Short mmCIF file of C-alpha atoms in Angstrom, two decimals:
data_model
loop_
_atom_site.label_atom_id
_atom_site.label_comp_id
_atom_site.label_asym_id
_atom_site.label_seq_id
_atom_site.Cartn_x
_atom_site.Cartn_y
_atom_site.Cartn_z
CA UNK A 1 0.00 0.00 0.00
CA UNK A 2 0.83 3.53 -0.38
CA UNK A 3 2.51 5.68 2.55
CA UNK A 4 1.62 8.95 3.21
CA UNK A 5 2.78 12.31 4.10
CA UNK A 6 0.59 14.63 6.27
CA UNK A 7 1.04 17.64 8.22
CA UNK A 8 -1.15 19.24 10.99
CA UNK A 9 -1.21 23.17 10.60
CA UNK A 10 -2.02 24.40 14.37
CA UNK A 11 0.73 21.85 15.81
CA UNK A 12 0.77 22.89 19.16
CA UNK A 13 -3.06 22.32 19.74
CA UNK A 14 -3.83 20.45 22.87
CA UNK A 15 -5.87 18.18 19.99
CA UNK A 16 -2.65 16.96 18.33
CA UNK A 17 -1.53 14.66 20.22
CA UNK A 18 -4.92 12.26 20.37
CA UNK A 19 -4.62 13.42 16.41
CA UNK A 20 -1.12 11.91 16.27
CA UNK A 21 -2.36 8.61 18.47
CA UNK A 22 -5.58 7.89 15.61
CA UNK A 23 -3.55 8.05 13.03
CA UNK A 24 -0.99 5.18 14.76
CA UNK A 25 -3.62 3.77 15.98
CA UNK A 26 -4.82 3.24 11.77
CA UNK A 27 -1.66 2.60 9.88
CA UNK A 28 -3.14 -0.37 8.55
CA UNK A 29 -5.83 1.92 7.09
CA UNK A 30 -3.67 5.01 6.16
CA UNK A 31 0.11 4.00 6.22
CA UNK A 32 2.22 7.03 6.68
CA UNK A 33 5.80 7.88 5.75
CA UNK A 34 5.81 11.27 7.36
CA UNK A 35 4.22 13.48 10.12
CA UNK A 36 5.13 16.83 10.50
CA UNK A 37 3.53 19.53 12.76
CA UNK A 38 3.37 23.31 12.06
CA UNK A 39 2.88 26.18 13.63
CA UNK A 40 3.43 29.58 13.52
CA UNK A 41 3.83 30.05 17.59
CA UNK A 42 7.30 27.73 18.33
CA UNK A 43 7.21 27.54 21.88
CA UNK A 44 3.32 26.54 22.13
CA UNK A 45 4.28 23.53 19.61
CA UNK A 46 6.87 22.78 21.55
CA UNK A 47 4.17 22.26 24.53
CA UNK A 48 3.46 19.10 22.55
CA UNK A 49 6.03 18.10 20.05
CA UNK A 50 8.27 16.31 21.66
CA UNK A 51 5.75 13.89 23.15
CA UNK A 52 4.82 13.57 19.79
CA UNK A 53 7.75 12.44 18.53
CA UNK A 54 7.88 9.82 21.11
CA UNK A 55 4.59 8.65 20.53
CA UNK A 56 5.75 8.19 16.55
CA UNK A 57 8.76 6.32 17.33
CA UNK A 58 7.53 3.97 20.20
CA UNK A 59 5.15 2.72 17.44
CA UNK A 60 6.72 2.88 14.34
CA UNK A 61 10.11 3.96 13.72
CA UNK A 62 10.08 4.42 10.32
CA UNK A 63 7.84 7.63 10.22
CA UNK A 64 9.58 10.49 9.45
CA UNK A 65 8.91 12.86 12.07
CA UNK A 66 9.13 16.82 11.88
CA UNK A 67 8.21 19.74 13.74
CA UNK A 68 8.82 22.92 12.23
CA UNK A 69 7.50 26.52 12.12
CA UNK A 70 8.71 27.10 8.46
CA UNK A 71 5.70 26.40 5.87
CA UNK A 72 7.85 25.24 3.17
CA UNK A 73 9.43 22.86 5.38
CA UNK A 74 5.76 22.08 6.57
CA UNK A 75 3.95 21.68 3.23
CA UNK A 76 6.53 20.41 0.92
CA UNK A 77 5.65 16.64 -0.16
CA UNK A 78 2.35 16.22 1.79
CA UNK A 79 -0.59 14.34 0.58
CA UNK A 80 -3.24 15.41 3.71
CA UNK A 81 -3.31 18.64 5.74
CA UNK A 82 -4.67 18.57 8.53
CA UNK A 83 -5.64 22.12 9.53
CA UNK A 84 -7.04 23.48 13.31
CA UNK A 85 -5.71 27.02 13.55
CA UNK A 86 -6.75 29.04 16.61
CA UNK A 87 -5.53 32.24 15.28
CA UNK A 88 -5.52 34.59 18.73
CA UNK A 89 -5.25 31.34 20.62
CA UNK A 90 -7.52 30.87 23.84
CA UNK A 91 -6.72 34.39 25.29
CA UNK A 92 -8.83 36.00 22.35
CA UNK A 93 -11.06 33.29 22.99
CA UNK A 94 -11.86 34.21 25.85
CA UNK A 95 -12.51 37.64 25.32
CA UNK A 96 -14.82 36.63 22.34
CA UNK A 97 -17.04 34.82 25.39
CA UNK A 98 -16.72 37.83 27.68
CA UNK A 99 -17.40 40.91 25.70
CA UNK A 100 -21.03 39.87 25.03
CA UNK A 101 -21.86 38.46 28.25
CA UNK A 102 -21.08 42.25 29.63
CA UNK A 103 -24.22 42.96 27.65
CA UNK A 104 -26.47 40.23 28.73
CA UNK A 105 -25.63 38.48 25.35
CA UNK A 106 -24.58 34.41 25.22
CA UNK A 107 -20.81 34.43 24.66
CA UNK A 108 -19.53 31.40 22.74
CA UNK A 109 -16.80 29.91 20.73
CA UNK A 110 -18.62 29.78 17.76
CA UNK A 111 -21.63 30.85 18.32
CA UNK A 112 -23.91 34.43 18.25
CA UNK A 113 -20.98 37.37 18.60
CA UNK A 114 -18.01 35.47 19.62
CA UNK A 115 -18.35 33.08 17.00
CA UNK A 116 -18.07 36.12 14.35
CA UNK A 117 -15.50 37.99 15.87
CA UNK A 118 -13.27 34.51 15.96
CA UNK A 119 -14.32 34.05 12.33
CA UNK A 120 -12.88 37.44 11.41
CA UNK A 121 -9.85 36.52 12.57
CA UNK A 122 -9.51 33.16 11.00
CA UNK A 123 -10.30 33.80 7.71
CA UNK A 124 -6.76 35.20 6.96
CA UNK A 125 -5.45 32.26 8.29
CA UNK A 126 -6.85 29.74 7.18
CA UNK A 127 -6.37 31.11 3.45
CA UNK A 128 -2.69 31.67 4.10
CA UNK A 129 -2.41 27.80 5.30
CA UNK A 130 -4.68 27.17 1.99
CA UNK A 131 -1.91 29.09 -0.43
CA UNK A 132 1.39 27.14 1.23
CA UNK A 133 -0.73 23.95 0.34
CA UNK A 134 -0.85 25.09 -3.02
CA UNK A 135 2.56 26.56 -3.32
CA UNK A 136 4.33 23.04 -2.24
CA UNK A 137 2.05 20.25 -2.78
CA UNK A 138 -0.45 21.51 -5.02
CA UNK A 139 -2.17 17.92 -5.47
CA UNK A 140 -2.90 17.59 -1.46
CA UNK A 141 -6.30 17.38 0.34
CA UNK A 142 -6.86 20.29 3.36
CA UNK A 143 -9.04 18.69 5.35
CA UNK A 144 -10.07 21.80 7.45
CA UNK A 145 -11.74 21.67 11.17
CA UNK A 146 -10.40 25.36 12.33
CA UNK A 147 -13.59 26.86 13.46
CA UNK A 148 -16.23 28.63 13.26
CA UNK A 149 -16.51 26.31 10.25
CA UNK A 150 -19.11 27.72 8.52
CA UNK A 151 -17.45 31.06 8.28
CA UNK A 152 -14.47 29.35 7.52
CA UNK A 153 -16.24 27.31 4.89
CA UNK A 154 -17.98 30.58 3.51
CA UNK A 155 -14.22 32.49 2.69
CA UNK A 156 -12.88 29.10 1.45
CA UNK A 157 -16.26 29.18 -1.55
CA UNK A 158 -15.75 32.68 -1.92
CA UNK A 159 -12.06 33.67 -2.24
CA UNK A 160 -10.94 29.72 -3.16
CA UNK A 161 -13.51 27.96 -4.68
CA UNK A 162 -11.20 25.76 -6.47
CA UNK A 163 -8.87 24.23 -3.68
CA UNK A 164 -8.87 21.02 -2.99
CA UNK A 165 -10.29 21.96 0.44
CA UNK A 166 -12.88 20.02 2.11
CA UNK A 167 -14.21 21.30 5.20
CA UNK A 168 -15.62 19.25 8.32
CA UNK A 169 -16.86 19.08 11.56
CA UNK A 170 -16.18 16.67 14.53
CA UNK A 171 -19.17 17.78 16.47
CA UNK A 172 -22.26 15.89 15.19
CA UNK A 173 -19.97 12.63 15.24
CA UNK A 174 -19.97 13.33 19.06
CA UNK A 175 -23.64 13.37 19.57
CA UNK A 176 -23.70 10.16 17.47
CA UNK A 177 -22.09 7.96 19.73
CA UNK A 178 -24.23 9.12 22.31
CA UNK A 179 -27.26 8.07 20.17
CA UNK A 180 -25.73 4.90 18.90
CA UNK A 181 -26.01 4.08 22.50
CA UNK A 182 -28.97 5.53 23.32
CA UNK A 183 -30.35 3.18 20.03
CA UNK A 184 -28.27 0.37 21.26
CA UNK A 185 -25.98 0.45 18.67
CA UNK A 186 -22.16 -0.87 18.78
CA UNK A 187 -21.15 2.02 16.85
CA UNK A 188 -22.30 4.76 15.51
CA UNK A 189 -21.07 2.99 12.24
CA UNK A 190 -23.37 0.43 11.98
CA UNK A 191 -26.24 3.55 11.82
CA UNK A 192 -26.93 5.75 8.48
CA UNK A 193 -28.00 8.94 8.97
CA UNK A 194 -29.89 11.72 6.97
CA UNK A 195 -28.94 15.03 8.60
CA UNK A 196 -29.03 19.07 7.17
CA UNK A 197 -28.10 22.26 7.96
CA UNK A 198 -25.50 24.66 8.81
CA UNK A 199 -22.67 23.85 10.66
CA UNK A 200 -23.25 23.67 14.61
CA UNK A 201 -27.13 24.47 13.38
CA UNK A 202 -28.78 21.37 11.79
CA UNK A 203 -31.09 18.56 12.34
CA UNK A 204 -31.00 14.45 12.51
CA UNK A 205 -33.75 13.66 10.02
CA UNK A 206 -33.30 9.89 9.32
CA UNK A 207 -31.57 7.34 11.05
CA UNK A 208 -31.36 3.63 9.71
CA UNK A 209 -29.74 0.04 10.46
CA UNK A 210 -27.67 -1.82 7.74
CA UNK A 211 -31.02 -3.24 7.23
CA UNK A 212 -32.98 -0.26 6.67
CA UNK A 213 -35.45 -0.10 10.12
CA UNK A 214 -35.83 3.38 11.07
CA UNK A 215 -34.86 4.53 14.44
CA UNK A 216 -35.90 8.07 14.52
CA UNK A 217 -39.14 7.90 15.63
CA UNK A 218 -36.92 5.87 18.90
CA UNK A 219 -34.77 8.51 18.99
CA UNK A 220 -37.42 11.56 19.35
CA UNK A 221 -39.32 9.84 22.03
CA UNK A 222 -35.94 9.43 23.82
CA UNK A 223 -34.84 13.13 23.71
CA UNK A 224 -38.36 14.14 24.36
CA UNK A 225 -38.07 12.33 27.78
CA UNK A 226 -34.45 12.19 28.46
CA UNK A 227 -32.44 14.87 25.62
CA UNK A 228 -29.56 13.38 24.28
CA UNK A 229 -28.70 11.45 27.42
CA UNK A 230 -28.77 7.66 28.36
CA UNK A 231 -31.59 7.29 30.96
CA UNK A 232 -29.19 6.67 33.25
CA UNK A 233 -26.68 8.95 32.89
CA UNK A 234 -25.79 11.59 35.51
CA UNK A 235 -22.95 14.22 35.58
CA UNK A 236 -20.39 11.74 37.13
CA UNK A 237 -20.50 9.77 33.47
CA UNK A 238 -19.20 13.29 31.71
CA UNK A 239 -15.73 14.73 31.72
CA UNK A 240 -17.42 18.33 32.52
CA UNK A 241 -20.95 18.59 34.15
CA UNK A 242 -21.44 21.64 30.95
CA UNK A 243 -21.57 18.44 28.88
CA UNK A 244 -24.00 16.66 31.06
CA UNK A 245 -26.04 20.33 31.20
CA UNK A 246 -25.43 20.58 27.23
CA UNK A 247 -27.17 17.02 26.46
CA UNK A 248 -29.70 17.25 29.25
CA UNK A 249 -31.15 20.49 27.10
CA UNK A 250 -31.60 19.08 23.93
CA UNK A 251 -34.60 18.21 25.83
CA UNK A 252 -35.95 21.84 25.64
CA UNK A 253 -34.90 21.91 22.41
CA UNK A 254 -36.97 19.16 20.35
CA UNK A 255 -40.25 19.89 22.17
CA UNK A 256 -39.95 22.93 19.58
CA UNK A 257 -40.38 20.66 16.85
CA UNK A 258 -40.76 16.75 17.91
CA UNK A 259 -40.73 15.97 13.89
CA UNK A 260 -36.78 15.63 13.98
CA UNK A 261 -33.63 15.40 16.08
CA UNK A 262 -31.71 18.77 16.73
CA UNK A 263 -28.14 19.31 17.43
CA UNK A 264 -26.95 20.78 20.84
CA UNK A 265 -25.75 23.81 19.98
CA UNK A 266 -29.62 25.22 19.06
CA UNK A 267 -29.33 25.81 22.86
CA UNK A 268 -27.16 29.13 22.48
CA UNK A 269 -29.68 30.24 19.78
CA UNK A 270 -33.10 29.09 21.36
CA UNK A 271 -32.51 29.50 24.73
CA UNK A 272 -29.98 31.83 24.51
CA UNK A 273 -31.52 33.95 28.50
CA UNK A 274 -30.40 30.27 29.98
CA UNK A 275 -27.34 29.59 28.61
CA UNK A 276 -26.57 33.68 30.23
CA UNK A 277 -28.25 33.00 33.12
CA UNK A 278 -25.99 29.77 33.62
CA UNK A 279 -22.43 31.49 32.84
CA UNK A 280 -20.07 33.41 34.96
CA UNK A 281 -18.66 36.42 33.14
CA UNK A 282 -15.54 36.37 34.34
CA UNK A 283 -15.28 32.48 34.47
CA UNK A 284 -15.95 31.20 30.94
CA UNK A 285 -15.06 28.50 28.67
CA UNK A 286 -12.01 29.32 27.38
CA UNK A 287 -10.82 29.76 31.40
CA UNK A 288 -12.23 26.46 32.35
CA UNK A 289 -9.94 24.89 29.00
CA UNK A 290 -7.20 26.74 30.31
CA UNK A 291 -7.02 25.15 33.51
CA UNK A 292 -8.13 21.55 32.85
CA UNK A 293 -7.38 20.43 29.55
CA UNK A 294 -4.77 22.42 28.37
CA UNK A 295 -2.76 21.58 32.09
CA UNK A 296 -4.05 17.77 31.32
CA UNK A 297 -2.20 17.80 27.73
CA UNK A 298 0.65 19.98 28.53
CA UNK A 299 1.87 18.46 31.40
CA UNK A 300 1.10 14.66 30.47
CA UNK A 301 3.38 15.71 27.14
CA UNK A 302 5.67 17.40 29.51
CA UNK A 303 5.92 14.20 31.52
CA UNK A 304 6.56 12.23 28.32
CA UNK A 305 9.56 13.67 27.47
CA UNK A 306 10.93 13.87 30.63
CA UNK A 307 10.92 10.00 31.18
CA UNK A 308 11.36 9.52 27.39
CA UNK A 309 8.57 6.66 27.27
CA UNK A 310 5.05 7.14 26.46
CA UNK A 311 4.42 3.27 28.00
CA UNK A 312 1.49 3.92 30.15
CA UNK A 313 0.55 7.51 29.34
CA UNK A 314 -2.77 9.00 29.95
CA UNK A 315 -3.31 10.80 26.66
CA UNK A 316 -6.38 9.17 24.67
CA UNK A 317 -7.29 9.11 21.14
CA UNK A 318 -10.38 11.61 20.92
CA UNK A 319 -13.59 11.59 18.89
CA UNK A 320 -11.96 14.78 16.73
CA UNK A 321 -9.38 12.72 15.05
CA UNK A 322 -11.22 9.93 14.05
CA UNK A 323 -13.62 11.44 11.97
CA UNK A 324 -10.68 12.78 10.47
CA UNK A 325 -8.92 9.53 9.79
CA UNK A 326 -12.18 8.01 8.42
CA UNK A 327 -11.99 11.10 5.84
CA UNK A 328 -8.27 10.92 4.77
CA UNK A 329 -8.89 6.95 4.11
CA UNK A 330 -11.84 7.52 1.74
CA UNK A 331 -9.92 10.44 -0.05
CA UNK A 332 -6.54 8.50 -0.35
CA UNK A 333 -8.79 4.34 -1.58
CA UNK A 334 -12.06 5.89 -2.79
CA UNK A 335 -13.85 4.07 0.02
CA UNK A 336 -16.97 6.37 -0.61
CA UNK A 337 -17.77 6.73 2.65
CA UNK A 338 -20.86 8.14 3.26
CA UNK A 339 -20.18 11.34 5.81
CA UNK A 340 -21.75 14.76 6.87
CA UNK A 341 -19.71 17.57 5.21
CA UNK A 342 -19.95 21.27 4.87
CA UNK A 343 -20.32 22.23 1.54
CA UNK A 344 -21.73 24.45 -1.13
CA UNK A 345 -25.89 23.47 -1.38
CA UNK A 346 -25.79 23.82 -4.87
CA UNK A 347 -29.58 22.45 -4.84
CA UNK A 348 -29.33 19.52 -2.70
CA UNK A 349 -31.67 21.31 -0.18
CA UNK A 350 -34.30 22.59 -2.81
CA UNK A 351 -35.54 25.43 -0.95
CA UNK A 352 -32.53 27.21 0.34
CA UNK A 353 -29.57 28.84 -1.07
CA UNK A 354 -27.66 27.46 -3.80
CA UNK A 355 -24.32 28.90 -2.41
CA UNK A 356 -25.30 28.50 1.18
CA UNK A 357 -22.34 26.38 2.70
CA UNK A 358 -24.59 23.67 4.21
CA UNK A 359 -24.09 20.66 6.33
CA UNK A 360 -25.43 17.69 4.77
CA UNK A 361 -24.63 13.78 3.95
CA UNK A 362 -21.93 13.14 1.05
CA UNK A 363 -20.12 10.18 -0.59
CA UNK A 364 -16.09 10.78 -0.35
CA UNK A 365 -13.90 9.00 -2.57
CA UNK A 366 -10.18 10.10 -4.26
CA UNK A 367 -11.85 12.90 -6.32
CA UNK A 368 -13.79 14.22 -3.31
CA UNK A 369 -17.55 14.52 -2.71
CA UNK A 370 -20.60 14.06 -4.19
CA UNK A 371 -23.12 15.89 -1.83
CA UNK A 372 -26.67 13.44 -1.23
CA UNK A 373 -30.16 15.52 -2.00
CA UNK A 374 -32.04 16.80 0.83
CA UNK A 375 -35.03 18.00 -0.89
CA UNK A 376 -37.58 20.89 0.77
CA UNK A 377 -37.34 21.39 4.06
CA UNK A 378 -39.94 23.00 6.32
CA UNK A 379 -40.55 26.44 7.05
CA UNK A 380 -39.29 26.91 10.88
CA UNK A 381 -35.74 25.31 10.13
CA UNK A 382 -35.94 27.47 7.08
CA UNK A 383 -36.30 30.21 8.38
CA UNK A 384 -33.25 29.87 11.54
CA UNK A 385 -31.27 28.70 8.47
CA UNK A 386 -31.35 31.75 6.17
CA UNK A 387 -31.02 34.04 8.82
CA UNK A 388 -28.15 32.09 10.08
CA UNK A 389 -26.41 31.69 7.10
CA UNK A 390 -26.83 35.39 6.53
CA UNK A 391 -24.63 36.38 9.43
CA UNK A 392 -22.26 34.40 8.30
CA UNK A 393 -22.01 36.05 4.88
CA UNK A 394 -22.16 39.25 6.12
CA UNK A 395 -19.29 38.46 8.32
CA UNK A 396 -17.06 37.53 5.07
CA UNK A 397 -18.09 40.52 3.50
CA UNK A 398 -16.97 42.42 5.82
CA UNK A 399 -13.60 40.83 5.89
CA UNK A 400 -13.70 41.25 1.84
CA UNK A 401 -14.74 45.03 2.21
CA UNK A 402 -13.10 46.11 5.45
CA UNK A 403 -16.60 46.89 6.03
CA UNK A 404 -17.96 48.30 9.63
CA UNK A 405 -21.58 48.54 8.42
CA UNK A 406 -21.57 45.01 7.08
CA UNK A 407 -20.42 43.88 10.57
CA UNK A 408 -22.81 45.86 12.18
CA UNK A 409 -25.36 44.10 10.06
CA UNK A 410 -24.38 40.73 11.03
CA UNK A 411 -24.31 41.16 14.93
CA UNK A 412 -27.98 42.99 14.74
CA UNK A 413 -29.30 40.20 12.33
CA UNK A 414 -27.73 37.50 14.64
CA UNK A 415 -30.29 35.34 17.14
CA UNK A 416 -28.01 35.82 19.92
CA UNK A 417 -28.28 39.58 19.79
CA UNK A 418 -31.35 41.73 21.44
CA UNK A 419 -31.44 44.67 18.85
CA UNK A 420 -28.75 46.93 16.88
CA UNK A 421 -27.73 49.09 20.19
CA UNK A 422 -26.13 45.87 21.71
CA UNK A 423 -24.96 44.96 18.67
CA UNK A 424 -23.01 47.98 18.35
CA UNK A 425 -21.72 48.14 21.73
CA UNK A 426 -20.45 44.98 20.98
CA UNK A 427 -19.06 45.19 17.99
CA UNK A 428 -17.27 48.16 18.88
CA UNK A 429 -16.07 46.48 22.37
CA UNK A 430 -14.80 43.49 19.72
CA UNK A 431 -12.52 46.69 17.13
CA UNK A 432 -10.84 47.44 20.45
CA UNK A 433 -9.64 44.00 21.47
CA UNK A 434 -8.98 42.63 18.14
CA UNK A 435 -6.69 45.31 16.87
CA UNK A 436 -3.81 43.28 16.18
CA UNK A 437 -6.17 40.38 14.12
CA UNK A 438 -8.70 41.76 12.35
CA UNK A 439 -9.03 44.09 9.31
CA UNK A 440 -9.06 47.67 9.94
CA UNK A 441 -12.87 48.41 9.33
CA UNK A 442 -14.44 51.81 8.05
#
């Protein structure tokens, strides 16, 4: 079989390592010849990179191994890129949850005002990883999870619509395993799922044995009585009790509309008082990473290459590389796998915008996708979806036109955000603290 090269743009990501143990953990799927990690930030990578390298050599030997903060080191002779930039790393993150909870407004990685002022500042980056692909390995796959993905995904139609970039999200894979159980599947594998919608902002529609039974009618009567948990789940079973909170809610959720399954993150837009209500300001996500997983990571990786072993080490392959792995094997043997992608609609949801970047079911093999019809969907997720998607557009446009207006627009049209006043307080709280990231904007 055929080795291959890959590289994973954002190396010193507290994700790269579990990354790094998937795609060991699959060699007999994917055989490598090379790993590299890049990054533009040395001494975060190096947080990480030489546990990495241990990792690769413990198991196989033979894998060249390189961590580098040059991009024509990085992208020279690749066949996959793996790409999760965090341009501002978690510090800006955390002001992109703070700012809008100073005006009663949810603040969220990727969602309502943070997600927006994070996707202003990735869109630069993520195009700049998207031109060293092209500059030294022209005929490699980006397989691109930096978030927020659908902004990300809108700048990569707009200002690269012919890269061979394919963009993805681990996040519905996550509530799948919890259904799989909940269903009393083995794996979320052995189900196949219709699903649509934007990214973070879509619905379970169908889901299916090998057989063909249907299991959604199961499913809704389960969340309806229990969200996405098991029946006997409590906090204890979750890494984080948020989790727990976050799955309990998506009981809320489908009483809205008991005809399909939603995803979690509806609870920012739908119940978006709550999810306020439930957050300390000056205590939010991005602090809580800080101090538990990124600690976790760092000093497990730390340990590693003090002892020079990783025998017995408590780093675990995660949920957001597999998905991954599954992706990069149907791209590199034309598998066509069925999986959920975010790409342009192009028709396959009748009634919605053709060049609305859209979350829906395709087939993957070595000349990409082929996106699965949808057909008409009804009017209420209709309607969240085109005023959704139109934040998201106005965003990019005003990273195209350095435009303050066009900003303005999004935050006032966004669910998250109680009228234009608070949208301008924001936006102008976001100019301030984003100086050194985002475009200048008139």
């Amino acid at each position: 079989m055929k080795k291959f090269s890959i590289v994973i743009a954002g190396g010193g990501s507290t994700y790269t390592p579990e990354i790094i143990l998937m795609l060991l953990d699959n060699l007999d799927r994917l055989p490598l010849r090379s790993i590299k990690l890049y990054d533009n930030d040395e001494e975060r990578q190096n947080h990480v990179a030489k546990a990495c390298e241990i990792l690769i050599k413990e198991k196989d030997p033979t894998i060249e191994y390189v961590a580098t903060t040059d991009p024509e080191v990085a992208y020279t002779d690749v066949d996959f890129v793996l790409a999760h930039i965090r341009v501002g790393k978690l510090e800006m993150r955390s002001l992109d949850e703070k700012i809008p909870l100073k005006y009663g407004v949810v603040g969220q990685e990727t969602c309502g005002p943070g997600g927006m002022a994070y996707g202003l500042r990735s869109i630069p980056g993520v195009l700049e990883n998207i031109e060293y692909m092209e500059k030294y390995s022209p005929n490699a796959w980006m397989l691109n999870y930096s978030n927020p993905a659908s902004i990300v995904a809108e700048a990569c139609r707009r200002f690269k619509p012919n890269s061979r970039v394919i963009n993805i999200c681990d996040m519905p894979i996550g509530m799948e395993h919890t259904i799989a159980r909940i269903l009393g599947f083995k794996s979320r594998k052995e189900m196949c799922i219709r699903y649509y919608g934007l990214n973070h902002f879509g619905w379970w529609t169908s889901i299916k044995d090998k057989d063909g039974k249907e299991y959604i009618q199961d499913l809704i009567a389960h969340q309806l009585k229990y969200g996405n948990c098991l029946a006997d789940d409590d906090a204890s079973n979750y890494t984080d009790s948020s989790w727990f909170d976050t799955a309990k809610k998506v009981k809320d959720i489908i009483a809205i509309d008991p005809t399909m399954c939603p995803n979690s993150y509806f609870q920012y837009y739908l119940f978006g008082d709550d999810m306020v209500a439930h957050t300390d300001p000056n205590y939010t996500r991005a602090d809580q990473v800080v101090d538990t997983r990124e600690k976790r990571v760092f000093g497990e990786c730390a340990r590693i290459e003090k002892v020079g072993t990783a025998k017995d080490t408590t780093l675990q392959i995660g949920i957001h590389a597999e998905f991954i792995v599954d992706l990069a094997t149907a791209l590199a043997f034309n598998t066509h796998e069925r999986m959920l992608l975010i790409v342009p609609n192009n028709g396959a949801i009748s009634n919605f915008e053709k060049d609305a970047m859209v979350e829906i079911p395709c087939i993957v093999g070595k000349d990409g996708y082929e996106p699965l019809t949808v057909g008409e969907i009804p009017h209420f997720q209709k309607g969240l979806m085109e005023q959704q998607v139109n934040c998201e557009k106005l965003v990019v446009d005003a990273y195209e036109q350095h435009s303050y207006l066009k900003m303005l627009q999004a935050l006032t049209l966004n669910k998250c955000v109680p009228n234009a006043n608070v949208a301008r307080k924001i936006l102008d709280d976001f100019i301030e603290a984003n100086k050194a990231y985002w475009p200048e904007l008139k």
